[in-house]
Short mmCIF file of C-alpha atoms in Angstrom, two decimals:
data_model
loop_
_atom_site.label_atom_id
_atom_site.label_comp_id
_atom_site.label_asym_id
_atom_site.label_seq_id
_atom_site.Cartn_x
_atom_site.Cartn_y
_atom_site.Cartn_z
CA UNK A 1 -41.64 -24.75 6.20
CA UNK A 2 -38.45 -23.42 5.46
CA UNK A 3 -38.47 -19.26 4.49
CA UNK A 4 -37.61 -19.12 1.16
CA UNK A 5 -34.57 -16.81 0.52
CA UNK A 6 -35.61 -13.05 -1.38
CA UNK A 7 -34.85 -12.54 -4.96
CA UNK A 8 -31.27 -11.47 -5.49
CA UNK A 9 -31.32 -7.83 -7.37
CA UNK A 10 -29.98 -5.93 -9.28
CA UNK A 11 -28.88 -2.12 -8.57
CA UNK A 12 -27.79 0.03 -11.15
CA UNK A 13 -26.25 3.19 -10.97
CA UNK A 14 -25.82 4.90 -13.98
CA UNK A 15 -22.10 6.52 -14.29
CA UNK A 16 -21.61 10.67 -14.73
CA UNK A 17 -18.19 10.86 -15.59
CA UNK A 18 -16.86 10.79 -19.05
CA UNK A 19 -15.74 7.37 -20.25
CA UNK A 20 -17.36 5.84 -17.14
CA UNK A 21 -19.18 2.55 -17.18
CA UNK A 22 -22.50 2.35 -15.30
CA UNK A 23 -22.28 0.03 -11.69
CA UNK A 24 -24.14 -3.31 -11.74
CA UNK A 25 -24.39 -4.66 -8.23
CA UNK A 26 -26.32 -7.21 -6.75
CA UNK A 27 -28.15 -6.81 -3.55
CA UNK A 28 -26.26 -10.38 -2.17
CA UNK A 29 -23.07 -8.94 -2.28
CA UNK A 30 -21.26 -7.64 0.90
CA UNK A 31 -22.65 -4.37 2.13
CA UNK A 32 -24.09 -3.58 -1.54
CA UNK A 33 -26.49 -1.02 0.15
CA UNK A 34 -24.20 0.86 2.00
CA UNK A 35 -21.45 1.37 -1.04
CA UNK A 36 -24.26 3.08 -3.17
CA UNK A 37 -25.32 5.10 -0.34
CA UNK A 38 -21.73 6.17 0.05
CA UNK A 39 -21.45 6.82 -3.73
CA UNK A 40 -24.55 9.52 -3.88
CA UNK A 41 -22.91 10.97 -0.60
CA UNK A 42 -19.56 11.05 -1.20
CA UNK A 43 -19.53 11.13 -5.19
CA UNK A 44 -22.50 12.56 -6.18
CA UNK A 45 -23.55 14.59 -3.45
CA UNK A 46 -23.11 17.79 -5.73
CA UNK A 47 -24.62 16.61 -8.76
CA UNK A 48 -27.61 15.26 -7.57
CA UNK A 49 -29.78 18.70 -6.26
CA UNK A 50 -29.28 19.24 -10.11
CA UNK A 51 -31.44 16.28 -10.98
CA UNK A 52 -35.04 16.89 -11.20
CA UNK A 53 -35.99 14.28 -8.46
CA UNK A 54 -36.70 14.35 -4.96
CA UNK A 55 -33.49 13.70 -2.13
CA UNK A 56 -33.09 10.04 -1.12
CA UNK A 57 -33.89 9.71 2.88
CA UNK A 58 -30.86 7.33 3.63
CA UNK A 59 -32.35 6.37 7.28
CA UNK A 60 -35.97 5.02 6.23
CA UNK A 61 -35.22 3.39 2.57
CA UNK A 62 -34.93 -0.42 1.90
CA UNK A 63 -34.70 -2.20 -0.94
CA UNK A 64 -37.63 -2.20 -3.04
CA UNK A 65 -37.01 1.49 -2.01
CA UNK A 66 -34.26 1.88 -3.28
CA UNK A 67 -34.59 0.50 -6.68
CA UNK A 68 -37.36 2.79 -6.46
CA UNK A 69 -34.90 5.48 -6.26
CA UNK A 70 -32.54 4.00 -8.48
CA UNK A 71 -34.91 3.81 -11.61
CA UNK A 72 -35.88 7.32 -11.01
CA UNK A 73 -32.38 8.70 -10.55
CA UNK A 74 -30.82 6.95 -13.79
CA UNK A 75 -33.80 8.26 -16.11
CA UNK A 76 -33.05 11.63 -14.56
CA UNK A 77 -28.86 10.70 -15.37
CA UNK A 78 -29.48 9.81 -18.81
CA UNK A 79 -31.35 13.13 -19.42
CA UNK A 80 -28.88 14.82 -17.42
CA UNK A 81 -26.08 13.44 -20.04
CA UNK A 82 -28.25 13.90 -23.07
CA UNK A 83 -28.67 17.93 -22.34
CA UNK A 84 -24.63 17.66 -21.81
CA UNK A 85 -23.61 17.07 -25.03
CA UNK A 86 -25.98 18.72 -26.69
CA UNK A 87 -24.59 21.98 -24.86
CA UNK A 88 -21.09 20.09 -26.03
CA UNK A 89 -20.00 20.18 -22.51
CA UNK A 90 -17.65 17.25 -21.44
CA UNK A 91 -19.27 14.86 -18.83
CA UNK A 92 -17.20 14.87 -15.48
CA UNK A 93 -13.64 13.60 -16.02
CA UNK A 94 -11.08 12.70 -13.05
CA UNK A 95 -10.19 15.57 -12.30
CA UNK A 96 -13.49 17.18 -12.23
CA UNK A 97 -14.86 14.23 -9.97
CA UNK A 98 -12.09 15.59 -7.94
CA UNK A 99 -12.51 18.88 -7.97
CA UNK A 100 -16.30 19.69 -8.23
CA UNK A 101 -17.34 16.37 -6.47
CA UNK A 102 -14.79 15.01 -3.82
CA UNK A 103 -14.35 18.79 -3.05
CA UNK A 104 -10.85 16.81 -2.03
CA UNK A 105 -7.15 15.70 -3.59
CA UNK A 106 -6.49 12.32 -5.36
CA UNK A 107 -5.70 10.58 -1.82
CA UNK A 108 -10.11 10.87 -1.42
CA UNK A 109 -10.57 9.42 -4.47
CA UNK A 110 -7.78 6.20 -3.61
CA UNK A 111 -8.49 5.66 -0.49
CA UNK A 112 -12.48 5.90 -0.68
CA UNK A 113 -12.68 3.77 -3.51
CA UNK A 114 -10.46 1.04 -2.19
CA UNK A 115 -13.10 1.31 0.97
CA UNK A 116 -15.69 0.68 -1.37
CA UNK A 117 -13.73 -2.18 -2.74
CA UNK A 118 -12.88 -3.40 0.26
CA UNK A 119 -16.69 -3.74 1.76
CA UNK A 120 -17.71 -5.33 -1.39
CA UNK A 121 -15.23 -8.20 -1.24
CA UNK A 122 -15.81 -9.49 2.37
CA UNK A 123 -19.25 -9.67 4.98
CA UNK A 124 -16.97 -8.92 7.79
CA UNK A 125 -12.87 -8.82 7.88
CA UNK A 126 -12.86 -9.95 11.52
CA UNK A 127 -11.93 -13.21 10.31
CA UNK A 128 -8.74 -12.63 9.53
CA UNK A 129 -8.24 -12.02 13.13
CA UNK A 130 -9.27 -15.62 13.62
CA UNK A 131 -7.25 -16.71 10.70
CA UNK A 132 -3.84 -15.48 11.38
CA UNK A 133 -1.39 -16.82 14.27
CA UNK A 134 -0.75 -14.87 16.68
CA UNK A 135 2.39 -13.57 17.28
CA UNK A 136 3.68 -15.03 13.90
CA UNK A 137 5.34 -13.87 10.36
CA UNK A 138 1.87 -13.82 9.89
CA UNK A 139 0.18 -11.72 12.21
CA UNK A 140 -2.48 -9.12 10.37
CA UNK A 141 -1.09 -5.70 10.75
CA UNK A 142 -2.79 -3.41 8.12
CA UNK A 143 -0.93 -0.07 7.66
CA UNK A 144 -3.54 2.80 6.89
CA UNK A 145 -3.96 4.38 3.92
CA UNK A 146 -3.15 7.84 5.23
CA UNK A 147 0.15 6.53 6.17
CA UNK A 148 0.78 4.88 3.02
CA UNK A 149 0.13 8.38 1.39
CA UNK A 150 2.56 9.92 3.70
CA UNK A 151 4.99 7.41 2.47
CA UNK A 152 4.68 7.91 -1.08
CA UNK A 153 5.09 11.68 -0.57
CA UNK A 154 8.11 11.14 1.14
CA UNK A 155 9.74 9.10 -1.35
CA UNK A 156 8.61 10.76 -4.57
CA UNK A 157 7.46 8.29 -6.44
CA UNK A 158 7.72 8.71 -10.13
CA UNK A 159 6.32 7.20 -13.26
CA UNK A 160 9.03 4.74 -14.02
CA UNK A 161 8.78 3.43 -10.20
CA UNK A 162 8.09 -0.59 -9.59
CA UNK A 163 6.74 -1.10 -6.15
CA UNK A 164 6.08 -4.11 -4.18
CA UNK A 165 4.27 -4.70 -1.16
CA UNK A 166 5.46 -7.81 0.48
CA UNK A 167 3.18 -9.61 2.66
CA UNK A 168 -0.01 -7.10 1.01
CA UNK A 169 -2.51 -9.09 2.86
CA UNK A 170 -5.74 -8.12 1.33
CA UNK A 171 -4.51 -6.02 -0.98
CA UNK A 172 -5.97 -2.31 -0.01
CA UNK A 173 -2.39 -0.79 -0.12
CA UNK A 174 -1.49 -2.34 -3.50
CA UNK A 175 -4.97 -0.84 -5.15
CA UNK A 176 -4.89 2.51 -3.30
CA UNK A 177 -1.27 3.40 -4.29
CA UNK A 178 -1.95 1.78 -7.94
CA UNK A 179 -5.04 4.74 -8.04
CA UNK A 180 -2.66 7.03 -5.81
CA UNK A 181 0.20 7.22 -7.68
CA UNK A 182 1.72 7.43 -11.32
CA UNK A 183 3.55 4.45 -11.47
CA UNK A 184 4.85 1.78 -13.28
CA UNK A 185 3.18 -0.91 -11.80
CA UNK A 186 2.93 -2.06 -8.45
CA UNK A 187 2.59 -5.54 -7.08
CA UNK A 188 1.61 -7.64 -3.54
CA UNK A 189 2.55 -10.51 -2.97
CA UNK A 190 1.17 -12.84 -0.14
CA UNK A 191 0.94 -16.31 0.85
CA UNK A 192 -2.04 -16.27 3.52
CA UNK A 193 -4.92 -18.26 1.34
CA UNK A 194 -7.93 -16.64 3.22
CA UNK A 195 -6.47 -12.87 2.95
CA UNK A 196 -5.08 -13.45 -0.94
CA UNK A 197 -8.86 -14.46 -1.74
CA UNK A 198 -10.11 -11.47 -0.44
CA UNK A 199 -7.49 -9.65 -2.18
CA UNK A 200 -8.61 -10.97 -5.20
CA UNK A 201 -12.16 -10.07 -4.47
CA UNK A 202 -10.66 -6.68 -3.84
CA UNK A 203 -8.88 -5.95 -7.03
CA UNK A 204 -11.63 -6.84 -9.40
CA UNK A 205 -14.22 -4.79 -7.17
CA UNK A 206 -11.48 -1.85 -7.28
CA UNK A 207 -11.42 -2.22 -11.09
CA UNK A 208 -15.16 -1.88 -11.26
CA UNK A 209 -15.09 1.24 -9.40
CA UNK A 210 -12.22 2.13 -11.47
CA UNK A 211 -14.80 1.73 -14.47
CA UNK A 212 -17.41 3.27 -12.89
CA UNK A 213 -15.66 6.80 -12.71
CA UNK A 214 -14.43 6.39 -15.80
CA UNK A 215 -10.17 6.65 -14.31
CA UNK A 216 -7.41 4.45 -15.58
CA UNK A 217 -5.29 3.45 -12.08
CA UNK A 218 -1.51 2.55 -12.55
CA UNK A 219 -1.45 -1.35 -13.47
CA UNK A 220 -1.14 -3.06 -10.74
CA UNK A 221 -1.20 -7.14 -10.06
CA UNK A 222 -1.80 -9.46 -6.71
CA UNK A 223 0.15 -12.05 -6.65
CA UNK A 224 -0.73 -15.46 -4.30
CA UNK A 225 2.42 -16.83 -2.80
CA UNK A 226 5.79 -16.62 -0.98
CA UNK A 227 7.56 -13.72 -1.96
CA UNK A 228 10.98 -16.34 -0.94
CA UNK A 229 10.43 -18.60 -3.94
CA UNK A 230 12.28 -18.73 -6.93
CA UNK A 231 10.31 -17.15 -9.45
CA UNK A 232 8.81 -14.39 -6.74
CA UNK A 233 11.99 -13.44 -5.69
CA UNK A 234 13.89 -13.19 -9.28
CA UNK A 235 11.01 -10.55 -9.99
CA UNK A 236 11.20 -8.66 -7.12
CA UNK A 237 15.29 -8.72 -7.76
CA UNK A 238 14.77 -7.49 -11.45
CA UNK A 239 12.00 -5.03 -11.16
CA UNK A 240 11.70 -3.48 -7.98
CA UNK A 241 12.54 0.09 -7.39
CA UNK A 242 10.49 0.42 -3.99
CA UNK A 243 10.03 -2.42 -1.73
CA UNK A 244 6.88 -1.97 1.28
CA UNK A 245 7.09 -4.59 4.54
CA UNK A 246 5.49 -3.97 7.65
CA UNK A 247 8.15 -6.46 8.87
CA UNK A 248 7.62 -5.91 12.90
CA UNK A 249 6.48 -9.31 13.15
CA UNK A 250 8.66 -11.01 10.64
CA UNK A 251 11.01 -13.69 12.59
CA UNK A 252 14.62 -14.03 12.55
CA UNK A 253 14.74 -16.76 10.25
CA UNK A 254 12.59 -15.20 7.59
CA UNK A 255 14.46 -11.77 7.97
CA UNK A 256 17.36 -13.60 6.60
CA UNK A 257 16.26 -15.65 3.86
CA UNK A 258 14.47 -11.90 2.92
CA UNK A 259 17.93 -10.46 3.50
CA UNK A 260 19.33 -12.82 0.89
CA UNK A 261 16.35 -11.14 -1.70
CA UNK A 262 17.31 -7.83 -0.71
CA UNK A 263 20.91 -7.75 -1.34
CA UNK A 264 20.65 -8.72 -5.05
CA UNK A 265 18.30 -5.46 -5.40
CA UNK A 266 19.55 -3.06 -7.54
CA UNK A 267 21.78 -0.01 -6.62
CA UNK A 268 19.13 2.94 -5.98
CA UNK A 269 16.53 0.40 -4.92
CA UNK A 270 14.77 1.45 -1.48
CA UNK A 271 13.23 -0.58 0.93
CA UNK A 272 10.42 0.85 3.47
CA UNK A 273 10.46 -1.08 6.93
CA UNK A 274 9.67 -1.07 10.43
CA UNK A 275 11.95 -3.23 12.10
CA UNK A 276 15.60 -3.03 11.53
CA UNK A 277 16.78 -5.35 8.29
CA UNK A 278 19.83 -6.36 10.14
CA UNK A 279 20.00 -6.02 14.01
CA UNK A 280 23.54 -7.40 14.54
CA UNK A 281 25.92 -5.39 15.59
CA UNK A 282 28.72 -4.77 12.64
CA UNK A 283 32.23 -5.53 13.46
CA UNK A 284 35.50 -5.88 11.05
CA UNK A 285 34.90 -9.86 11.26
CA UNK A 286 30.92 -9.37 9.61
CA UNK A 287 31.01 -6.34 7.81
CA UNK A 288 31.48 -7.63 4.90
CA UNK A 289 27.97 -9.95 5.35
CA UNK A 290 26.16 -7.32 7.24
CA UNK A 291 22.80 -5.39 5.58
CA UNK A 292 24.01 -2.13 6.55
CA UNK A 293 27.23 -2.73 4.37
CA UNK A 294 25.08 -2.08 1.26
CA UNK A 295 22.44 0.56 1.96
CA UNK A 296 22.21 3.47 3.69
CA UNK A 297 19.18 4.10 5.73
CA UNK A 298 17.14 7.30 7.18
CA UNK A 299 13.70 7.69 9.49
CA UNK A 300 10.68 8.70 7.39
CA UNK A 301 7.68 10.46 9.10
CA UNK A 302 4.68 8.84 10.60
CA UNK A 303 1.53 9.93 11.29
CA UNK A 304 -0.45 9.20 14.54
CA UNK A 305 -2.32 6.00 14.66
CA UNK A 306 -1.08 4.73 11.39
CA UNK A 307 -1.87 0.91 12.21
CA UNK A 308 -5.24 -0.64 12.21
CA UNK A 309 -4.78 -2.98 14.90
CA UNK A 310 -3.39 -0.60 17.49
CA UNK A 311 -3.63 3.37 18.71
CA UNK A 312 0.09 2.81 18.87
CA UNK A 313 2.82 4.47 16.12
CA UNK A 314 4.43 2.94 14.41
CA UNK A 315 8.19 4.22 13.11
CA UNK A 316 8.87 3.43 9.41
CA UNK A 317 12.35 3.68 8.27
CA UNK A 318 13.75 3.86 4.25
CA UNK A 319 17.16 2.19 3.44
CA UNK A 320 18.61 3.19 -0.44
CA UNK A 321 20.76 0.12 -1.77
CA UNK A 322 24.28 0.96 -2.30
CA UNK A 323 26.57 -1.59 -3.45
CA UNK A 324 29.82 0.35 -3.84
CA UNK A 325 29.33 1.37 0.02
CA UNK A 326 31.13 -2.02 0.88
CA UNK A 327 34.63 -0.48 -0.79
CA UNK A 328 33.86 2.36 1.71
CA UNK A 329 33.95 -0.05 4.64
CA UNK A 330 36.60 -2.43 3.53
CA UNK A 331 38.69 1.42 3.57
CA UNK A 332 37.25 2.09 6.83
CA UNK A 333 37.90 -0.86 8.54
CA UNK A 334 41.47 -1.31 6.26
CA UNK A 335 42.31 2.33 7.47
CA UNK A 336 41.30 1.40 11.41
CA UNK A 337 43.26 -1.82 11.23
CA UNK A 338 46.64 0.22 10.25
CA UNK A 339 45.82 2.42 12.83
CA UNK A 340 45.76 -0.06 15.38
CA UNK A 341 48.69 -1.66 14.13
CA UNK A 342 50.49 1.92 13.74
CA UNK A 343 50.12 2.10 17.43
CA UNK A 344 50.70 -1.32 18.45
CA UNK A 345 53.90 -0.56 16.51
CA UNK A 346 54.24 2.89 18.43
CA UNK A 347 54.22 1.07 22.03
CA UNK A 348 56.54 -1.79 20.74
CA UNK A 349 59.19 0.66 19.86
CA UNK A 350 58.35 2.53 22.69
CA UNK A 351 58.78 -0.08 25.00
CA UNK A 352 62.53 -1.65 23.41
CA UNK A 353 63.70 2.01 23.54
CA UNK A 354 62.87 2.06 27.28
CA UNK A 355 64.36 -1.72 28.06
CA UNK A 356 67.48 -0.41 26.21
CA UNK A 357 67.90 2.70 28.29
CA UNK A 358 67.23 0.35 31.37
CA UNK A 359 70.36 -2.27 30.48
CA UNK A 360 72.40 0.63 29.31
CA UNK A 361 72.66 2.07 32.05
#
């Protein structure tokens, strides 16, 4: 006879920060355990001596144990709330879940709660690895958080900023700079089916944590498709101020239908890469097609290890869109051309003076 399956449950874990909404999991879902171990370590690892109850032992507790623990801990919570207000002190907000509890910066609180999100959504991400082509436009190649951070620094990102991430694969950049930075909104956009489902399953699972701690991210949307069709492009044309593309593996052929997207950015957008947009060579015949005729581009700073599928790091560059830079080189290459000809003119002269002199005499 066939083992009947356990009864699904359900864990709560009642929410200490103002605003926050309490965390309903059920004990099917990926690695649902593990993410509310990692909440009392990592979130409430400061609050919870406070509580009249005794530790949790991580290593020996299962589940009937820890619903156990659970019940127990969110009678203690409630009380703990109750004697809050009645002292009319304000439950934890952001930035004292920040301060008091991360004992960290804002990148903790991003990056740990997209890992939360992120081992909700999916039993094991190894089969992407599986699911992707080698070698191919679409070859897996997460960038780390840490190095997204780095990037965001670097550019000074501001509240009126429109980022997209093309190719965001599961999504874990889009929801960590959308709870990292103060931004507009930022989007991802990509066309794998079995990493934009996970994505999905990301973003809501971000945006119960989100709840949960009671903090408003910057809006932020995942979008399923190619970022080269009509209606994905004309948005990334209208609103982008910061384009993201780990474009190492991105072929020829789709580096120019991209470059085609790119050029009708605005003036002042900038573009993160890390393979060169345009790798021709420019000459007086192209210039006037060629990427680097409209931007002007710089090396940003990378950290070590900064990939997730290699020890390798990886360079990341930043070009600024700058239409008017084409009258520069039309000058330019206007000024060399009467140069040339100025001399071509010199030796011509040069050389009827001498044939003169030579029949003269």
């Amino acid at each position: 006879m066939k083992k009947a399956d356990p009864p699904v449950q359900i864990y709560k874990v009642q929410s200490l920060y103002r605003n926050g909404v309490d965390l309903l999991l059920r004990s099917d879902e990926p690695h649902a355990e593990e993410v509310i171990e990692t909440i009392f370590k990592e979130y409430y690892k400061n609050v919870l001596p406070r509580l009249p109850l005794q530790q949790p032992d991580w290593n020996n507790m299962d589940s009937v144990g820890l619903l156990s623990f659970l019940d127990i801990f969110n009678t203690a919570a409630e009380k703990f709330k109750e004697e809050v207000v009645q002292r009319r002190r304000a439950l934890l907000t952001p930035a004292r879940w920040q301060k008091v509890h991360l004992d960290s910066d804002s990148f903790k609180e991003g990056h740990l709660a997209t890992v939360l999100a992120r081992m909700l959504s999916a039993e094991d991400e190894r089969v992407l690895k599986k699911h992707y082509k080698s070698f191919s436009n679409e070859t897996y190649g997460a960038t780390t958080t840490q190095q997204m951070k780095h990037l965001l620094d670097q550019l000074g990102v501001k509240e009126d900023d429109v980022i997209f991430d093309l190719g965001s694969g599961i999504g874990q950049l889009v929801t960590f700079t959308a709870s990292y930075a103060n931004v507009a909104k930022v989007y991802g956009i990509e066309t794998c089916a079995l990493p934009a489902a996970i994505a999905a399953k990301i973003s809501e699972n971000f945006q119960r944590l989100m709840n949960f701690f009671g903090k408003v991210s910057s809006p932020f949307k995942l979008i399923k498709g190619d970022f080269l069709t009509a209606e994905n492009s004309e948005l990334i044309k209208k609103e982008a101020t910061i384009i993201f593309m780990n474009n190492l593996r991105f072929d020829n052929d789709l580096m120019d239908d991209l470059k085609e997207i790119l050029h009708f950015c605005k003036s002042g957008t900038r573009i993160v890469f890390t393979k060169p947009i345009d790798n021709t060579r420019m000459t007086e015949k192209n210039y006037v097609e060629h990427f680097d005729s409209y931007s002007d581009t710089s090396d940003l700073d990378s950290i070590e290890c900064n990939m997730e599928w290699t020890d390798k790091t990886i360079p990341f560059w930043v070009t600024t869109m700058r239409h008017e830079k084409i009258v520069e080189k039309a000058a330019e290459y206007e000024a060399e051309k009467a140069r040339r000809e100025a001399k071509e003119e010199a030796r011509r002269l040069a050389k009827a003076e001498k044939a003169t002199l030579i029949t003269s005499s």
